[in-house]
Amino acid sequence: MKVKINPDAEIANAVREGLKHTGGYCPCRREHTEDNKCMCREFREQIEDPDFEGFCHCMLYYKSRED
């Protein structure tokens, strides 16, 4: 399993700018709760799922099943 930053620099930079403006909370979420602090709870749970492969909600991170 590998978690890496989205290879599309434009998307990654846009999300990082959003994180700066929200104090580290997912810019795609309205509520600023600990569950929505980057890396959000939803994606942390997806990382634990050995069958999950894909992007987090805001598209900043990608989890692959390959080592």
Short mmCIF file of N, CA and C in Angstrom, two decimals:
data_model
loop_
_atom_site.label_atom_id
_atom_site.label_comp_id
_atom_site.label_asym_id
_atom_site.label_seq_id
_atom_site.Cartn_x
_atom_site.Cartn_y
_atom_site.Cartn_z
N MET A 1 0.83 -1.18 0.00
CA MET A 1 0.00 0.00 0.00
C MET A 1 0.88 1.25 0.00
N LYS A 2 0.51 2.19 -0.84
CA LYS A 2 1.21 3.47 -0.89
C LYS A 2 0.18 4.59 -0.92
N VAL A 3 0.48 5.65 -0.18
CA VAL A 3 -0.33 6.86 -0.24
C VAL A 3 0.58 7.95 -0.77
N LYS A 4 0.14 8.60 -1.84
CA LYS A 4 0.97 9.66 -2.42
C LYS A 4 0.10 10.85 -2.81
N ILE A 5 0.77 11.95 -3.05
CA ILE A 5 0.10 13.18 -3.46
C ILE A 5 -0.37 13.02 -4.91
N ASN A 6 -1.49 13.62 -5.21
CA ASN A 6 -2.03 13.61 -6.57
C ASN A 6 -0.94 14.09 -7.54
N PRO A 7 -0.66 13.32 -8.59
CA PRO A 7 0.38 13.73 -9.54
C PRO A 7 -0.01 14.95 -10.39
N ASP A 8 -1.28 15.31 -10.38
CA ASP A 8 -1.72 16.51 -11.10
C ASP A 8 -1.40 17.72 -10.22
N ALA A 9 -0.31 18.40 -10.53
CA ALA A 9 0.17 19.50 -9.69
C ALA A 9 -0.86 20.61 -9.55
N GLU A 10 -1.65 20.86 -10.57
CA GLU A 10 -2.65 21.92 -10.50
C GLU A 10 -3.70 21.61 -9.43
N ILE A 11 -4.17 20.38 -9.41
CA ILE A 11 -5.15 19.98 -8.39
C ILE A 11 -4.51 20.00 -7.01
N ALA A 12 -3.32 19.41 -6.89
CA ALA A 12 -2.65 19.35 -5.59
C ALA A 12 -2.41 20.76 -5.04
N ASN A 13 -1.97 21.67 -5.87
CA ASN A 13 -1.72 23.05 -5.42
C ASN A 13 -3.01 23.76 -5.03
N ALA A 14 -4.07 23.53 -5.78
CA ALA A 14 -5.36 24.15 -5.44
C ALA A 14 -5.87 23.66 -4.09
N VAL A 15 -5.75 22.37 -3.84
CA VAL A 15 -6.20 21.82 -2.56
C VAL A 15 -5.32 22.34 -1.43
N ARG A 16 -4.02 22.40 -1.64
CA ARG A 16 -3.11 22.93 -0.61
C ARG A 16 -3.44 24.38 -0.28
N GLU A 17 -3.75 25.18 -1.29
CA GLU A 17 -4.16 26.57 -1.04
C GLU A 17 -5.45 26.60 -0.22
N GLY A 18 -6.38 25.73 -0.55
CA GLY A 18 -7.63 25.64 0.22
C GLY A 18 -7.37 25.27 1.66
N LEU A 19 -6.43 24.34 1.88
CA LEU A 19 -6.08 23.95 3.25
C LEU A 19 -5.50 25.12 4.03
N LYS A 20 -4.72 25.95 3.36
CA LYS A 20 -4.16 27.14 4.03
C LYS A 20 -5.27 28.08 4.48
N HIS A 21 -6.27 28.24 3.64
CA HIS A 21 -7.37 29.17 3.94
C HIS A 21 -8.33 28.64 5.00
N THR A 22 -8.36 27.32 5.19
CA THR A 22 -9.29 26.73 6.16
C THR A 22 -8.60 26.28 7.44
N GLY A 23 -7.32 26.55 7.56
CA GLY A 23 -6.61 26.13 8.76
C GLY A 23 -6.36 24.64 8.83
N GLY A 24 -6.26 23.99 7.67
CA GLY A 24 -5.96 22.56 7.64
C GLY A 24 -7.16 21.67 7.52
N TYR A 25 -8.35 22.26 7.45
CA TYR A 25 -9.56 21.46 7.27
C TYR A 25 -9.81 21.25 5.79
N CYS A 26 -10.37 20.11 5.46
CA CYS A 26 -10.65 19.78 4.06
C CYS A 26 -11.45 20.92 3.42
N PRO A 27 -10.93 21.50 2.35
CA PRO A 27 -11.63 22.61 1.71
C PRO A 27 -12.93 22.18 1.03
N CYS A 28 -13.13 20.88 0.90
CA CYS A 28 -14.35 20.37 0.27
C CYS A 28 -15.49 20.18 1.27
N ARG A 29 -15.21 20.36 2.54
CA ARG A 29 -16.21 20.12 3.59
C ARG A 29 -16.63 21.45 4.21
N ARG A 30 -17.91 21.56 4.52
CA ARG A 30 -18.42 22.79 5.14
C ARG A 30 -18.09 22.86 6.63
N GLU A 31 -18.19 21.72 7.30
CA GLU A 31 -17.97 21.69 8.75
C GLU A 31 -16.48 21.58 9.06
N HIS A 32 -16.04 22.36 10.02
CA HIS A 32 -14.66 22.29 10.49
C HIS A 32 -14.65 21.48 11.79
N THR A 33 -14.57 20.16 11.63
CA THR A 33 -14.50 19.25 12.76
C THR A 33 -13.21 18.45 12.66
N GLU A 34 -12.85 17.79 13.74
CA GLU A 34 -11.63 16.98 13.72
C GLU A 34 -11.71 15.90 12.65
N ASP A 35 -12.91 15.40 12.35
CA ASP A 35 -13.06 14.38 11.31
C ASP A 35 -12.70 14.93 9.93
N ASN A 36 -12.78 16.24 9.76
CA ASN A 36 -12.52 16.87 8.47
C ASN A 36 -11.15 17.55 8.38
N LYS A 37 -10.33 17.34 9.39
CA LYS A 37 -8.96 17.88 9.38
C LYS A 37 -8.14 16.98 8.46
N CYS A 38 -7.34 17.58 7.59
CA CYS A 38 -6.56 16.82 6.61
C CYS A 38 -5.45 16.04 7.34
N MET A 39 -5.29 14.89 7.12
CA MET A 39 -5.91 13.85 6.33
C MET A 39 -7.19 13.42 7.06
N CYS A 40 -8.30 13.54 6.39
CA CYS A 40 -9.61 13.37 7.03
C CYS A 40 -9.86 11.93 7.49
N ARG A 41 -10.78 11.81 8.40
CA ARG A 41 -11.11 10.50 8.96
C ARG A 41 -11.59 9.54 7.87
N GLU A 42 -12.40 10.04 6.96
CA GLU A 42 -12.91 9.20 5.88
C GLU A 42 -11.77 8.53 5.12
N PHE A 43 -10.75 9.30 4.76
CA PHE A 43 -9.65 8.73 4.00
C PHE A 43 -8.78 7.82 4.87
N ARG A 44 -8.59 8.18 6.12
CA ARG A 44 -7.82 7.30 7.02
C ARG A 44 -8.49 5.93 7.12
N GLU A 45 -9.81 5.92 7.15
CA GLU A 45 -10.54 4.65 7.20
C GLU A 45 -10.41 3.91 5.86
N GLN A 46 -10.42 4.65 4.77
CA GLN A 46 -10.25 4.01 3.46
C GLN A 46 -8.86 3.41 3.34
N ILE A 47 -7.86 4.06 3.90
CA ILE A 47 -6.49 3.54 3.86
C ILE A 47 -6.42 2.19 4.56
N GLU A 48 -7.17 2.05 5.63
CA GLU A 48 -7.16 0.79 6.39
C GLU A 48 -7.81 -0.36 5.63
N ASP A 49 -8.65 -0.05 4.66
CA ASP A 49 -9.34 -1.07 3.87
C ASP A 49 -8.37 -1.59 2.80
N PRO A 50 -7.98 -2.87 2.90
CA PRO A 50 -6.99 -3.39 1.94
C PRO A 50 -7.51 -3.43 0.51
N ASP A 51 -8.82 -3.39 0.32
CA ASP A 51 -9.39 -3.44 -1.03
C ASP A 51 -9.60 -2.07 -1.65
N PHE A 52 -9.42 -1.00 -0.87
CA PHE A 52 -9.65 0.34 -1.40
C PHE A 52 -8.44 0.81 -2.19
N GLU A 53 -8.72 1.39 -3.34
CA GLU A 53 -7.70 2.08 -4.11
C GLU A 53 -8.38 3.30 -4.72
N GLY A 54 -7.79 4.47 -4.52
CA GLY A 54 -8.36 5.67 -5.10
C GLY A 54 -7.97 6.92 -4.34
N PHE A 55 -8.62 8.03 -4.76
CA PHE A 55 -8.34 9.34 -4.19
C PHE A 55 -9.17 9.60 -2.94
N CYS A 56 -8.64 10.47 -2.09
CA CYS A 56 -9.42 10.98 -0.97
C CYS A 56 -10.49 11.91 -1.55
N HIS A 57 -11.39 12.36 -0.70
CA HIS A 57 -12.52 13.18 -1.13
C HIS A 57 -12.09 14.43 -1.89
N CYS A 58 -11.05 15.10 -1.43
CA CYS A 58 -10.64 16.36 -2.05
C CYS A 58 -9.62 16.16 -3.17
N MET A 59 -9.22 14.92 -3.41
CA MET A 59 -8.32 14.56 -4.51
C MET A 59 -6.85 14.94 -4.25
N LEU A 60 -6.48 15.22 -3.01
CA LEU A 60 -5.08 15.54 -2.72
C LEU A 60 -4.24 14.27 -2.63
N TYR A 61 -4.77 13.23 -2.00
CA TYR A 61 -4.03 11.99 -1.79
C TYR A 61 -4.61 10.85 -2.62
N TYR A 62 -3.74 9.93 -2.99
CA TYR A 62 -4.14 8.73 -3.70
C TYR A 62 -3.56 7.53 -3.00
N LYS A 63 -4.40 6.54 -2.74
CA LYS A 63 -3.92 5.30 -2.13
C LYS A 63 -3.95 4.20 -3.19
N SER A 64 -2.79 3.55 -3.38
CA SER A 64 -2.73 2.41 -4.28
C SER A 64 -2.53 1.15 -3.44
N ARG A 65 -2.94 0.04 -3.99
CA ARG A 65 -2.78 -1.23 -3.29
C ARG A 65 -1.39 -1.80 -3.50
N GLU A 66 -0.66 -1.26 -4.45
CA GLU A 66 0.69 -1.76 -4.75
C GLU A 66 1.69 -1.26 -3.71
N ASP A 67 2.72 -2.02 -3.50
CA ASP A 67 3.80 -1.61 -2.58
C ASP A 67 4.80 -0.74 -3.26
#
